[in-house]
Coordinates of C-alpha atoms and ligand atoms in Angstrom, one line a residue:
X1 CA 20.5 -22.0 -4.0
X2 CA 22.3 -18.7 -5.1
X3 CA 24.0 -18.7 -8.2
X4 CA 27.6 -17.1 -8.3
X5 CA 26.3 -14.2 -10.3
X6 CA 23.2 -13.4 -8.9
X7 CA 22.3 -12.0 -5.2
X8 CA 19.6 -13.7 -3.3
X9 CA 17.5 -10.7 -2.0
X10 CA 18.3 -8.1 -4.0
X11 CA 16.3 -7.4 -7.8
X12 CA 19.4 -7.7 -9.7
X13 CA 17.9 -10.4 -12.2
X14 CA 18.3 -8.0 -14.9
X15 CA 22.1 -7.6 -14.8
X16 CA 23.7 -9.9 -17.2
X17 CA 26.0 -12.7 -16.0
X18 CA 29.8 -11.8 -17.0
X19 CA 30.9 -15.5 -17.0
X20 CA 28.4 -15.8 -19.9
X21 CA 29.4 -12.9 -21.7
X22 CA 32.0 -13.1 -24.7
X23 CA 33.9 -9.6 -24.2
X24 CA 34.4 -10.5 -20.6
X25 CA 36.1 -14.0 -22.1
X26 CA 37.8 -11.7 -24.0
X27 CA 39.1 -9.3 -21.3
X28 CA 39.8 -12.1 -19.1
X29 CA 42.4 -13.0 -21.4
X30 CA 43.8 -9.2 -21.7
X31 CA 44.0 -9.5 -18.0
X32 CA 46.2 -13.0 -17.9
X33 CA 48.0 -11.8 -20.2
X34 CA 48.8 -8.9 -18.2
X35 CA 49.5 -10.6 -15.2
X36 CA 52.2 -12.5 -16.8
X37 CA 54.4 -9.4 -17.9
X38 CA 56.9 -8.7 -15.2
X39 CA 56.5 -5.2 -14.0
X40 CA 58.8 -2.5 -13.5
X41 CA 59.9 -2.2 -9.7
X42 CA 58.3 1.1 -8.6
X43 CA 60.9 3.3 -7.0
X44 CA 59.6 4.9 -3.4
X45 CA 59.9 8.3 -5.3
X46 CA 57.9 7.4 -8.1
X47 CA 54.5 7.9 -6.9
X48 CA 53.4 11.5 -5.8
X49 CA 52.4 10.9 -2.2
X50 CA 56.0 9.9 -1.3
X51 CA 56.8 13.1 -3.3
X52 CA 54.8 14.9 -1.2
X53 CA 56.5 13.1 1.8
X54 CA 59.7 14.2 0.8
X55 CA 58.8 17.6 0.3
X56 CA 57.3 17.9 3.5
X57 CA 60.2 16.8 5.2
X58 CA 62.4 19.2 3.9
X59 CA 60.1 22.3 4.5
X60 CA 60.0 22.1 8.3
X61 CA 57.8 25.1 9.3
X62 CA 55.3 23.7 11.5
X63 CA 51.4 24.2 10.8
X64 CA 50.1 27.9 12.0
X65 CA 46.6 26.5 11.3
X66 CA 44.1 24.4 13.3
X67 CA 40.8 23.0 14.1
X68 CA 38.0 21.6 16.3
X69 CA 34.5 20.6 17.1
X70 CA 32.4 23.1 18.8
X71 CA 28.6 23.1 19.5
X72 CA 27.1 24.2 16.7
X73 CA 25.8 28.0 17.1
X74 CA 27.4 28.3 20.6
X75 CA 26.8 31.2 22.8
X76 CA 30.5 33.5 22.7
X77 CA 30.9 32.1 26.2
X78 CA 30.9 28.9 25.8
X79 CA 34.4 26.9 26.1
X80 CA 32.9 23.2 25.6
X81 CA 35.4 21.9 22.3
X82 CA 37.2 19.0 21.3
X83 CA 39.8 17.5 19.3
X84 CA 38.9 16.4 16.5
X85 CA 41.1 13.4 17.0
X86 CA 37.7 12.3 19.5
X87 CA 34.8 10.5 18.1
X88 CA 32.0 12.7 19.1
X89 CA 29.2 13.9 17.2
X90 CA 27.2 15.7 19.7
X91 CA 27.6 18.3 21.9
X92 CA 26.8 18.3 26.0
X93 CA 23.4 19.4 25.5
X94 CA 22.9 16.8 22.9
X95 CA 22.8 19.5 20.0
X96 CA 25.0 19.8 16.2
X97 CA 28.5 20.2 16.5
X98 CA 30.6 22.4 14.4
X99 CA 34.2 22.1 13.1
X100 CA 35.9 25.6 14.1
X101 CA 38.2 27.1 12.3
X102 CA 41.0 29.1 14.0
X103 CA 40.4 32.1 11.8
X104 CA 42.9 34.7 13.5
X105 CA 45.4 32.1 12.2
X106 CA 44.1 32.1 8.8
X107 CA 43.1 35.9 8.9
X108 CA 47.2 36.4 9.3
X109 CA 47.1 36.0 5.2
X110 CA 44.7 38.1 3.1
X111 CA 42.0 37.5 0.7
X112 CA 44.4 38.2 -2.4
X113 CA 46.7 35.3 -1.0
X114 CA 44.1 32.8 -0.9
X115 CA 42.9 33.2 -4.0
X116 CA 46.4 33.1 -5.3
X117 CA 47.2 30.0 -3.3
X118 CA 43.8 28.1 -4.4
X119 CA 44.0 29.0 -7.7
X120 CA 47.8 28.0 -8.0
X121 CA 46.7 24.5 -7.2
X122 CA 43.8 23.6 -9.5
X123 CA 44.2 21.1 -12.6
X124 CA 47.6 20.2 -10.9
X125 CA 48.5 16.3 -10.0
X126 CA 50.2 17.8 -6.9
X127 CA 49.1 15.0 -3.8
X128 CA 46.8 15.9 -2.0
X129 CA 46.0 19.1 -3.9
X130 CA 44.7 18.1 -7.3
X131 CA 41.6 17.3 -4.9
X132 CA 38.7 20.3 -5.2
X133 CA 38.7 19.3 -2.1
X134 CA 42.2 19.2 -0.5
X135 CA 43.6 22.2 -2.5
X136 CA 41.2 24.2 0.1
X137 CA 43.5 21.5 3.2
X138 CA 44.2 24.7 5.4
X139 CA 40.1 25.4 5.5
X140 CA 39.3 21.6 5.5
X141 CA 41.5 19.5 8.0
X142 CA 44.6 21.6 8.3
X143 CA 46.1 19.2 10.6
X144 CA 45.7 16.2 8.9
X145 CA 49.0 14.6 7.7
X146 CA 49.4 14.6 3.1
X147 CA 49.9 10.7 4.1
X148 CA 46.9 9.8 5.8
X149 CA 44.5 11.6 3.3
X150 CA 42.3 9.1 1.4
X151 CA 41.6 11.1 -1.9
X152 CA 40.0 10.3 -5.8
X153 CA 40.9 14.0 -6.7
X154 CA 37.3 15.0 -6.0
X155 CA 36.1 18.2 -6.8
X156 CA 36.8 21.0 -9.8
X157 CA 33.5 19.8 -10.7
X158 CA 32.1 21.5 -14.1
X159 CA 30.6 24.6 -13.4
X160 CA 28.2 24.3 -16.9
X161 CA 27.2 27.7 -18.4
X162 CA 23.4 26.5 -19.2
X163 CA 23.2 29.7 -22.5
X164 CA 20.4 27.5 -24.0
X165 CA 18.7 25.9 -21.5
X166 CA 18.1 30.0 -20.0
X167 CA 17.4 31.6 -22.9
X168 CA 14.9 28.9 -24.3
X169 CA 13.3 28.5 -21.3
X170 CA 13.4 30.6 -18.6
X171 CA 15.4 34.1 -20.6
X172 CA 18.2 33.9 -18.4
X173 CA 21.6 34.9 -19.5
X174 CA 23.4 34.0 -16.7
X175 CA 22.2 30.8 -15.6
X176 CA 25.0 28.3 -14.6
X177 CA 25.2 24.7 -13.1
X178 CA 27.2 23.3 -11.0
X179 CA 27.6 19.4 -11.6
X180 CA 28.6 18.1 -8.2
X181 CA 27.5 14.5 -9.6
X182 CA 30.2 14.4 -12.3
X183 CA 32.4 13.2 -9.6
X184 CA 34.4 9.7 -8.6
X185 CA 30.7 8.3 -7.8
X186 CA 28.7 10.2 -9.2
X187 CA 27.2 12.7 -6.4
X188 CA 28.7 15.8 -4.2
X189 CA 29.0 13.3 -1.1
X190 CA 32.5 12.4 -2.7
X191 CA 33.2 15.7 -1.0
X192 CA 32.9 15.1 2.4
X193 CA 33.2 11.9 2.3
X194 CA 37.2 12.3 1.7
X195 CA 37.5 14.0 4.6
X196 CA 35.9 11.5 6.9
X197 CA 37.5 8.6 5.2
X198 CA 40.7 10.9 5.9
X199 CA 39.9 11.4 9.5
X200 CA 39.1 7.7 9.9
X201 CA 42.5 6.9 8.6
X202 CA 44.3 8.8 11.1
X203 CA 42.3 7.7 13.8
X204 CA 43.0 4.2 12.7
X205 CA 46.9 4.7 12.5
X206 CA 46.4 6.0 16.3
X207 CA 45.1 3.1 17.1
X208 CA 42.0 4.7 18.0
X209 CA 38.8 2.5 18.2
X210 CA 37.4 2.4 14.6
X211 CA 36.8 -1.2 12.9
X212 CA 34.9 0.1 10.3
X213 CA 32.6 3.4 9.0
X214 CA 28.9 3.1 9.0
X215 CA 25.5 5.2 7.1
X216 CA 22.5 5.0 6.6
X217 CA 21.8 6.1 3.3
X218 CA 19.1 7.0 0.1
X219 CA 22.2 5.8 -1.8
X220 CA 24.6 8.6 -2.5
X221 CA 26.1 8.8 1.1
X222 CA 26.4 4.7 1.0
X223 CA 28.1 5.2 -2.8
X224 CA 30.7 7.4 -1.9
X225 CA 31.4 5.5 1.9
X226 CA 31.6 2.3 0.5
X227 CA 34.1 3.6 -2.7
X228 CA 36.6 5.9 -0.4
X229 CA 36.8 3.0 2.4
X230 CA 37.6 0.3 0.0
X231 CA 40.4 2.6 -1.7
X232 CA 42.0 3.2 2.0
X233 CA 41.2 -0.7 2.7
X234 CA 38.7 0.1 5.7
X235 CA 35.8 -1.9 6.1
X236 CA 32.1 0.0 5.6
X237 CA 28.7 -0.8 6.3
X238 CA 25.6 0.8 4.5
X239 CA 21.9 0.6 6.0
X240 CA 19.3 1.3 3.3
X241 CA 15.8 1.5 3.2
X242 CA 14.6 -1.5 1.2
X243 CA 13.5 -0.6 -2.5
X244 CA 13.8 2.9 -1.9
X245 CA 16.5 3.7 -4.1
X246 CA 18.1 3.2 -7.6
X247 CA 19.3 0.7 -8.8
X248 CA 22.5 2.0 -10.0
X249 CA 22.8 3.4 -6.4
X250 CA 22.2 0.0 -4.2
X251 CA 25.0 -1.9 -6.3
X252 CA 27.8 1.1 -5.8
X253 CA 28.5 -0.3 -2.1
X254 CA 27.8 -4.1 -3.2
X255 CA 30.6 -3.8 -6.0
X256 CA 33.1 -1.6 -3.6
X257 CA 32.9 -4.7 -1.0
X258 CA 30.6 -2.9 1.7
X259 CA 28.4 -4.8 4.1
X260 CA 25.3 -3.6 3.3
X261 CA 22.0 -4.0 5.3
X262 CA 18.5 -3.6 3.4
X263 CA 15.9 -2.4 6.1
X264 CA 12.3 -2.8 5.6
X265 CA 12.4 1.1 6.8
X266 CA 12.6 4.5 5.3
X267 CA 15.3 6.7 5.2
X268 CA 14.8 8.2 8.9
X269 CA 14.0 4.7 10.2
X270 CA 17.5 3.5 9.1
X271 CA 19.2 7.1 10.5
X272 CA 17.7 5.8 13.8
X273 CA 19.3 2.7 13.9
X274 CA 22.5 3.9 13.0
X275 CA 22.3 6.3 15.9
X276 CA 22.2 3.6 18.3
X277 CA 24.6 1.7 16.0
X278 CA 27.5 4.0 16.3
X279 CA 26.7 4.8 20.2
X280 CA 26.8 0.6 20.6
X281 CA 29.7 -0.5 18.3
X282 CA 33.4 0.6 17.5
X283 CA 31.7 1.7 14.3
X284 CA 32.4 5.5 13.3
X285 CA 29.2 7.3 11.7
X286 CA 29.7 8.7 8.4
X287 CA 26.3 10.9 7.5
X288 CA 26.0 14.6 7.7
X289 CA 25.3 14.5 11.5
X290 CA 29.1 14.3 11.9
X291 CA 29.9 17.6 10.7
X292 CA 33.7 16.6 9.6
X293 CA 31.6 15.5 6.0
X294 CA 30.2 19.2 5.8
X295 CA 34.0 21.2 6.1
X296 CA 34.7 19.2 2.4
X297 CA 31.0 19.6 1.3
X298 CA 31.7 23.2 1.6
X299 CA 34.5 23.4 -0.7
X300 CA 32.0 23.3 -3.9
X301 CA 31.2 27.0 -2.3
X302 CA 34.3 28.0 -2.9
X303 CA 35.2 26.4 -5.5
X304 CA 31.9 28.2 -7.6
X305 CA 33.4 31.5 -6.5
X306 CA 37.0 30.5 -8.0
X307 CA 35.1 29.7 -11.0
X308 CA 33.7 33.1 -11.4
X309 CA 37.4 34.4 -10.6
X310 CA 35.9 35.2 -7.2
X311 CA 32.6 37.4 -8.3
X312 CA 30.3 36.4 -6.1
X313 CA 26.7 34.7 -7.7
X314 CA 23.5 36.4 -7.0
X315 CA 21.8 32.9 -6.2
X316 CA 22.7 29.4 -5.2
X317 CA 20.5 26.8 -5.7
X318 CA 20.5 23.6 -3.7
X319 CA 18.2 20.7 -3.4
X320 CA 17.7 19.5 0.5
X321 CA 16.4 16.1 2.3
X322 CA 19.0 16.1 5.5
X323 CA 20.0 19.7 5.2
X324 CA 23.8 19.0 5.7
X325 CA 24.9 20.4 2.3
X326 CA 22.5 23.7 2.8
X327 CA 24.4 24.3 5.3
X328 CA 27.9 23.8 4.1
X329 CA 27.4 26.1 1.2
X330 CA 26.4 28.6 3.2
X331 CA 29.5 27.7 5.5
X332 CA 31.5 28.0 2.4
X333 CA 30.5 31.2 0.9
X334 CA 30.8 32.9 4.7
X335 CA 34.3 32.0 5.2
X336 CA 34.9 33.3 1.9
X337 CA 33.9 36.8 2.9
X338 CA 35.0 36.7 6.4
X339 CA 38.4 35.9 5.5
X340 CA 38.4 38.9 2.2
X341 CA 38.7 36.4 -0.6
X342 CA 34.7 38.1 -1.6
X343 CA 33.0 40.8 -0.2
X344 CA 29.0 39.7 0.4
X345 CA 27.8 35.9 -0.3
X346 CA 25.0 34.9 -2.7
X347 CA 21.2 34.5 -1.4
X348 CA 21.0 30.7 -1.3
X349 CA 17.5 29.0 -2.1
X350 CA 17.0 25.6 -0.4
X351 CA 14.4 23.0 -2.8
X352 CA 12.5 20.4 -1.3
X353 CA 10.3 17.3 -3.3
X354 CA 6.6 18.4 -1.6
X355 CA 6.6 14.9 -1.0
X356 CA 9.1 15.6 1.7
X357 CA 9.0 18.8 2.9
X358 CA 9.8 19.4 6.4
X359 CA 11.8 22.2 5.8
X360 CA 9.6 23.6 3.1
X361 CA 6.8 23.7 5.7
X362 CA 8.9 25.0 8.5
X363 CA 9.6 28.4 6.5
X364 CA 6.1 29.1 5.3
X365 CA 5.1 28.9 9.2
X366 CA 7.6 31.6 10.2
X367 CA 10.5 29.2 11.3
X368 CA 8.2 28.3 14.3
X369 CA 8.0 24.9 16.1
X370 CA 9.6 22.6 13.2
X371 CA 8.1 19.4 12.9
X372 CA 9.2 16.2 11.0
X373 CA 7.2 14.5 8.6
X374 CA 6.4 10.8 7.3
X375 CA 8.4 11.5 4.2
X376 CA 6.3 9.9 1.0
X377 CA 7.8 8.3 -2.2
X378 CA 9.2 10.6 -4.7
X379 CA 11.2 10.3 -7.5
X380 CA 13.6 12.7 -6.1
X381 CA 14.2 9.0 -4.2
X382 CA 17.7 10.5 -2.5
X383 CA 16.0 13.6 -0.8
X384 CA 12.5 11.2 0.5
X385 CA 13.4 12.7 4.3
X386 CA 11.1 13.6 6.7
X387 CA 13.4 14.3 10.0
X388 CA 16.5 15.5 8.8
X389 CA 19.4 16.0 11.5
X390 CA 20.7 18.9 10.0
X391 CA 17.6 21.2 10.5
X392 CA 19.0 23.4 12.8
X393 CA 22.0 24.2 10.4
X394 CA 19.6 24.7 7.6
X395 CA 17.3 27.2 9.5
X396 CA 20.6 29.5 10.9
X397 CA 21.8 29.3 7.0
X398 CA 19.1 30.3 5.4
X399 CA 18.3 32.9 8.2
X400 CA 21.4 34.1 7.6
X401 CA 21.3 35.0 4.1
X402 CA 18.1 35.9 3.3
X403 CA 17.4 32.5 1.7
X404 CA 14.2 31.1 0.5
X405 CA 12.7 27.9 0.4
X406 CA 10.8 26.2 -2.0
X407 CA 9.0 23.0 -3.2
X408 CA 8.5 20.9 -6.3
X409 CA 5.8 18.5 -6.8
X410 CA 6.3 15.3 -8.6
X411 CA 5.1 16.2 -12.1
X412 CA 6.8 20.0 -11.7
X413 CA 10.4 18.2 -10.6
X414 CA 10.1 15.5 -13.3
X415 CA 8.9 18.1 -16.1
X416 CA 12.1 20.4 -14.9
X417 CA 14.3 17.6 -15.5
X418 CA 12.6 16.7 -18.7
X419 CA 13.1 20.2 -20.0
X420 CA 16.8 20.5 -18.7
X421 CA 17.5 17.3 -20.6
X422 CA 16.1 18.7 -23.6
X423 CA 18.8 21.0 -23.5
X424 CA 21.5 18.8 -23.6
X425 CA 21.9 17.8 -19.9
X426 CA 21.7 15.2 -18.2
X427 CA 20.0 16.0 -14.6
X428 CA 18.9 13.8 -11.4
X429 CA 15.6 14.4 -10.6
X430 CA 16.9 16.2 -7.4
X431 CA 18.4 19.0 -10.1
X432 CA 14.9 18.9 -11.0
X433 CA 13.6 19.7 -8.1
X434 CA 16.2 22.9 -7.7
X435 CA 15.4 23.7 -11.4
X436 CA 11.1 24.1 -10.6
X437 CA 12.3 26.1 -7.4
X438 CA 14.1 28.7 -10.1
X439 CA 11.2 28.0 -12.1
X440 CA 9.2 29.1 -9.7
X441 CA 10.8 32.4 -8.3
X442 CA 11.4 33.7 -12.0
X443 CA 7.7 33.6 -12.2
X444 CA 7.3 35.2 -8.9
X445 CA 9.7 37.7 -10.2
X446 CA 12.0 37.0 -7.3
X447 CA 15.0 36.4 -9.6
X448 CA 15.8 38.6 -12.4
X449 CA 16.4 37.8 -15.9
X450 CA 20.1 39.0 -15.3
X451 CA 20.8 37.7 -12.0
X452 CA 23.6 35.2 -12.3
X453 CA 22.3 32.1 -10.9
X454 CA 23.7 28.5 -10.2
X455 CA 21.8 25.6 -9.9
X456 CA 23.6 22.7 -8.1
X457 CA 23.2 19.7 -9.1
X458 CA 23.4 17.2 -6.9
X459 CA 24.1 13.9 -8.7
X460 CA 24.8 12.4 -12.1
X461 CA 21.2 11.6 -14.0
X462 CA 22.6 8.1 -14.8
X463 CA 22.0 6.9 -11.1
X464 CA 18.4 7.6 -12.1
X465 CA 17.7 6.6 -15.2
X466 CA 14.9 4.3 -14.7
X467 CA 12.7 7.4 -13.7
X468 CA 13.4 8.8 -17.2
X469 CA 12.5 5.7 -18.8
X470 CA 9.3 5.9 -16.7
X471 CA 8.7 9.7 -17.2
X472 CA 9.7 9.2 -21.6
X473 CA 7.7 5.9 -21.9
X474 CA 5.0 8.0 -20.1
X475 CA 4.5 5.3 -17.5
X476 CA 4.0 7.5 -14.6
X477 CA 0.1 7.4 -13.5
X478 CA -1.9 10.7 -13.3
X479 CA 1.4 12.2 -14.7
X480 CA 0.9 14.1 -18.7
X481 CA 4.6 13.8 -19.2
X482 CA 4.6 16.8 -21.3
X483 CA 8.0 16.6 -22.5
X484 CA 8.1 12.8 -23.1
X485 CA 10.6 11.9 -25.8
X486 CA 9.1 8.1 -26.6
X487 CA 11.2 6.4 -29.6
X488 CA 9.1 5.5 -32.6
X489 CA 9.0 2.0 -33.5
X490 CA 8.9 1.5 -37.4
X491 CA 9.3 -1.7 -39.3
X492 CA 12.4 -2.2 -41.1
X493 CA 11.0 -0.9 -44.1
X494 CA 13.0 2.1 -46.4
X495 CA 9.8 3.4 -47.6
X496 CA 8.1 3.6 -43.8
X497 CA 11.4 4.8 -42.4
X498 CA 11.2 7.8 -44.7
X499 CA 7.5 8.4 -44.5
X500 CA 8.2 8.8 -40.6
X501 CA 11.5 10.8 -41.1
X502 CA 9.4 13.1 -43.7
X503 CA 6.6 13.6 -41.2
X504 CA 9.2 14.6 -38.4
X505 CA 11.0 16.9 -40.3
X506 CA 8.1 18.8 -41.8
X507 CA 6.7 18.9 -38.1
X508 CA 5.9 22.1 -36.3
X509 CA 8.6 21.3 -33.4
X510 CA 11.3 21.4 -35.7
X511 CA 10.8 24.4 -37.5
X512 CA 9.9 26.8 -35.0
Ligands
PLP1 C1 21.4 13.6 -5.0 C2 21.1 14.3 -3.7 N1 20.7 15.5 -3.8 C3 20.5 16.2 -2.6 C4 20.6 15.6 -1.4 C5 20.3 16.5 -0.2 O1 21.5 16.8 0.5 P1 21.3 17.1 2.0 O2 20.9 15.8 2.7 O3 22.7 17.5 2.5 O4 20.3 18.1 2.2 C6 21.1 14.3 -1.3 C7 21.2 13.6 0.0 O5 20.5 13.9 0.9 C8 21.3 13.6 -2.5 O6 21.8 12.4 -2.4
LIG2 N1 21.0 11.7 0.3 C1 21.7 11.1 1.4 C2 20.9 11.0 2.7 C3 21.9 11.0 3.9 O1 22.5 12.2 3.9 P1 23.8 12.5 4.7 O2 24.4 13.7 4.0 O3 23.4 12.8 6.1 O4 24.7 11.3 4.7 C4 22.3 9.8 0.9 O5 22.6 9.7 -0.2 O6 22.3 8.8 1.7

């Protein structure tokens, strides 16, 4: 029998029970109280997206700008598109699509007003545009009705100048990171994920097939589904590969109210079955293969650049496992330059766990005849992907930039992290694998001391604390944990307390 506060397949035993807990006794009785005071009737004006509404309707120019899917890298001849009021993720031939911008429309306004017009919009409550996101809407979904957008204000995610972290360790004075994970739930796939949920909405208000929005995930993806479909009240569904990731990660979708399906899979297992899934079921597929996620991914590009006050980074690095977001900041950056907001666009570095490497392996043999992998476990849990559905994005992005690609091996990303921690962040192993890939090319002498380099990272080091634990308790096998931080256990004693404090503060360490 399952008890109302446990779950009957899943290792949550080590939460505690609320019922049994005093504060939530406590809050419960905030929250009757509350209930019983008799609220103010909200006026239609008062909240902002009616004030958006109203604005709209009395500035009656109609849109100049547009979109649609295209095959991805499509020959100049070809004239195969759709709307992207169709569900359709592929192309004829089977291959990527790509959302298309009509850029003669856009290219009507110059760099100088773009800039102008994004930066006018940031910090501000404005619906939809105190989104990172959706103050970019006339590069994102420029079609999309203010209304139908599903939004947590994503986005204007700290761009963290790193001065100790590069000095100490790698003497750099421009090294900079860019913490996509401080976000609604806690990773960068808040960014697309608006847009999809967006999309969704408007499909659903025209009546268009969609009962709910499915993923398979390593957690992040099924996080920010699960959290943007039960703000717009549409139901989600989350596949995930049975204890394969966090644990702060698997109960994101279980407390937003998503169905969620543990697989005795891996990651590409589960990407499989929702294939077939979303081909079978009026479900509408919300990973990375539906490139609508990749045109709000692509607004932490641009966002980086505003940061900078549009100077243009000498590298951008970005962790990969299904190669979507490689691709959308090179997507980013491009339109950027092609539309004279910058004038070149940073060489991007793509970092893979060796434990799951496809791409990383794919490079070193020339770009020639890519094959998957069997993707093995790695603490970089989120990135364990051996076939990733966006390779062919990757490749032209990279290709395209002179990018690089690197690898990190379990002790190397978990050290990184360590070391980055030290420092006063607070990284996802993922950043660590990005930070050994900068590690790496310093020492190569690939970057320079003075390039100005970002680091992305990916998601918010509290989805991952139990690796830390591991890695600081020095739990890991055949792993030295040289930058383990264990607590010391003393007995509750003055005199042993100070002869423990004495002997730290007279250590080596501290003095130099
Ligand atoms: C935390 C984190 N970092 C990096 C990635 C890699 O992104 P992508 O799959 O777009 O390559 C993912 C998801 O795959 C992720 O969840
Ligand atoms: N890391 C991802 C893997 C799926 O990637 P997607 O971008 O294609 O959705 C996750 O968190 O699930």
């Amino acid at each position: 029998m399952v008890s109302s506060c446990s779950f009957s397949n899943l290792p949550l035993s080590s939460f505690n029970c609320p019922k049994q807990n005093s504060l939530y006794r406590h809050r419960h009785v905030i929250f009757s109280s509350v209930k019983t005071t008799v609220e103010k009737p909200i006026r239609n004006e008062d909240n902002i997206r009616d004030e958006a509404r109203r604005n709209r309707s009395t500035t009656s120019a109609a849109n100049p700008f547009s979109a649609k899917y295209v095959p991805f890298n499509a020959p100049p001849e070809s004239t195969e598109s759709y709307s992207l009021d169709e569900i359709v993720y592929r192309s004829k031939s089977g291959g990527l699509l790509d959302v298309e911008h009509d850029l003669e429309a856009l290219k009507n306004y110059d760099g100088a007003y773009w800039r102008e017009l994004f930066d006018s919009r940031v910090g501000k409550t404005k619906w939809p545009y105190g989104s990172g996101v959706w103050s970019k809407k006339e590069w994102v979904l420029p079609e999309i009705d203010d209304d139908d957008i599903v939004s947590c204000f994503e986005g204007n995610s700290n761009l963290f100048w790193a001065e100790r972290f590069g000095k100490k360790i790698l003497s750099m004075n421009d090294l900079w990171v860019k913490h996509c994970g401080i976000s609604h739930t806690g990773s960068f796939k808040d960014l697309g994920m608006t847009v999809l949920v967006s999309q969704v909405n408007r499909l659903r208000k025209m009546k268009r097939p969609v009962v709910g929005v499915g993923c398979a995930s390593t957690g992040d993806t099924s996080a920010a589904l699960s959290a943007y479909c039960a703000s717009a009240g549409i139901p989600s569904i989350v596949i995930l590969p049975a204890n394969k990731i966090s644990m702060a990660q698997l109960v994101q979708p279980i407390a937003n109210g998503a169905f969620v399906l543990s697989i005795d899979t891996d990651f590409d297992g589960c990407m499989r079955l929702i294939k077939e899934i979303t081909s079978e079921l009026p479900i509408y597929l919300a990973n990375s293969l539906n490139s609508l996620r990749l045109e709000g991914q692509k607004t932490a590009a641009i966002e980086i650049l505003q940061q900078f006050d549009w100077q243009v980074p000498d590298w951008v690095i970005v962790p990969g496992g299904n190669l979507g977001n490689i691709y959308a900041f090179y997507k980013g950056f491009k339109m950027c330059q092609e539309l004279g907001l910058v004038d070149r666009i940073p060489r991007l570095v793509c970092a893979q766990a060796a434990n799951a490497n496809p791409l990383y392996l794919h490079y070193k043999a020339g770009w020639k005849d890519f094959k998957p992998v069997r993707a093995s476990s790695t603490f970089a849990s989120a990135i364990q992907i051996g076939d990733p559905v966006s390779i062919d994005r990757a490749v032209y992005a990279l290709r395209n930039c002179d990018g690089i690609v690197e690898e990190a091996t379990e002790e190397e990303l978990m050290d990184a992290m360590a070391q980055a921690d030290s420092t006063g962040m607070f990284v996802c192993p993922h950043t660590g694998v990005a930070i050994t890939a900068l590690f790496k090319l310093r020492n190569q002498g690939v970057i320079a001391p003075t390039d100005r380099t970002v680091v992305v990272s990916t998601a918010h080091g509290l989805k991952f604390s139990q690796s830390k634990i591991e890695y600081h308790s020095k739990a890991i096998p055949d792993m030295a944990c040289r930058f383990s931080n264990p607590p010391v256990e003393v007995k509750a004693d003055f005199g042993a307390v100070m002869d423990v404090l004495k002997g730290y503060l007279g250590s080596k360490e501290l003095r130099s």
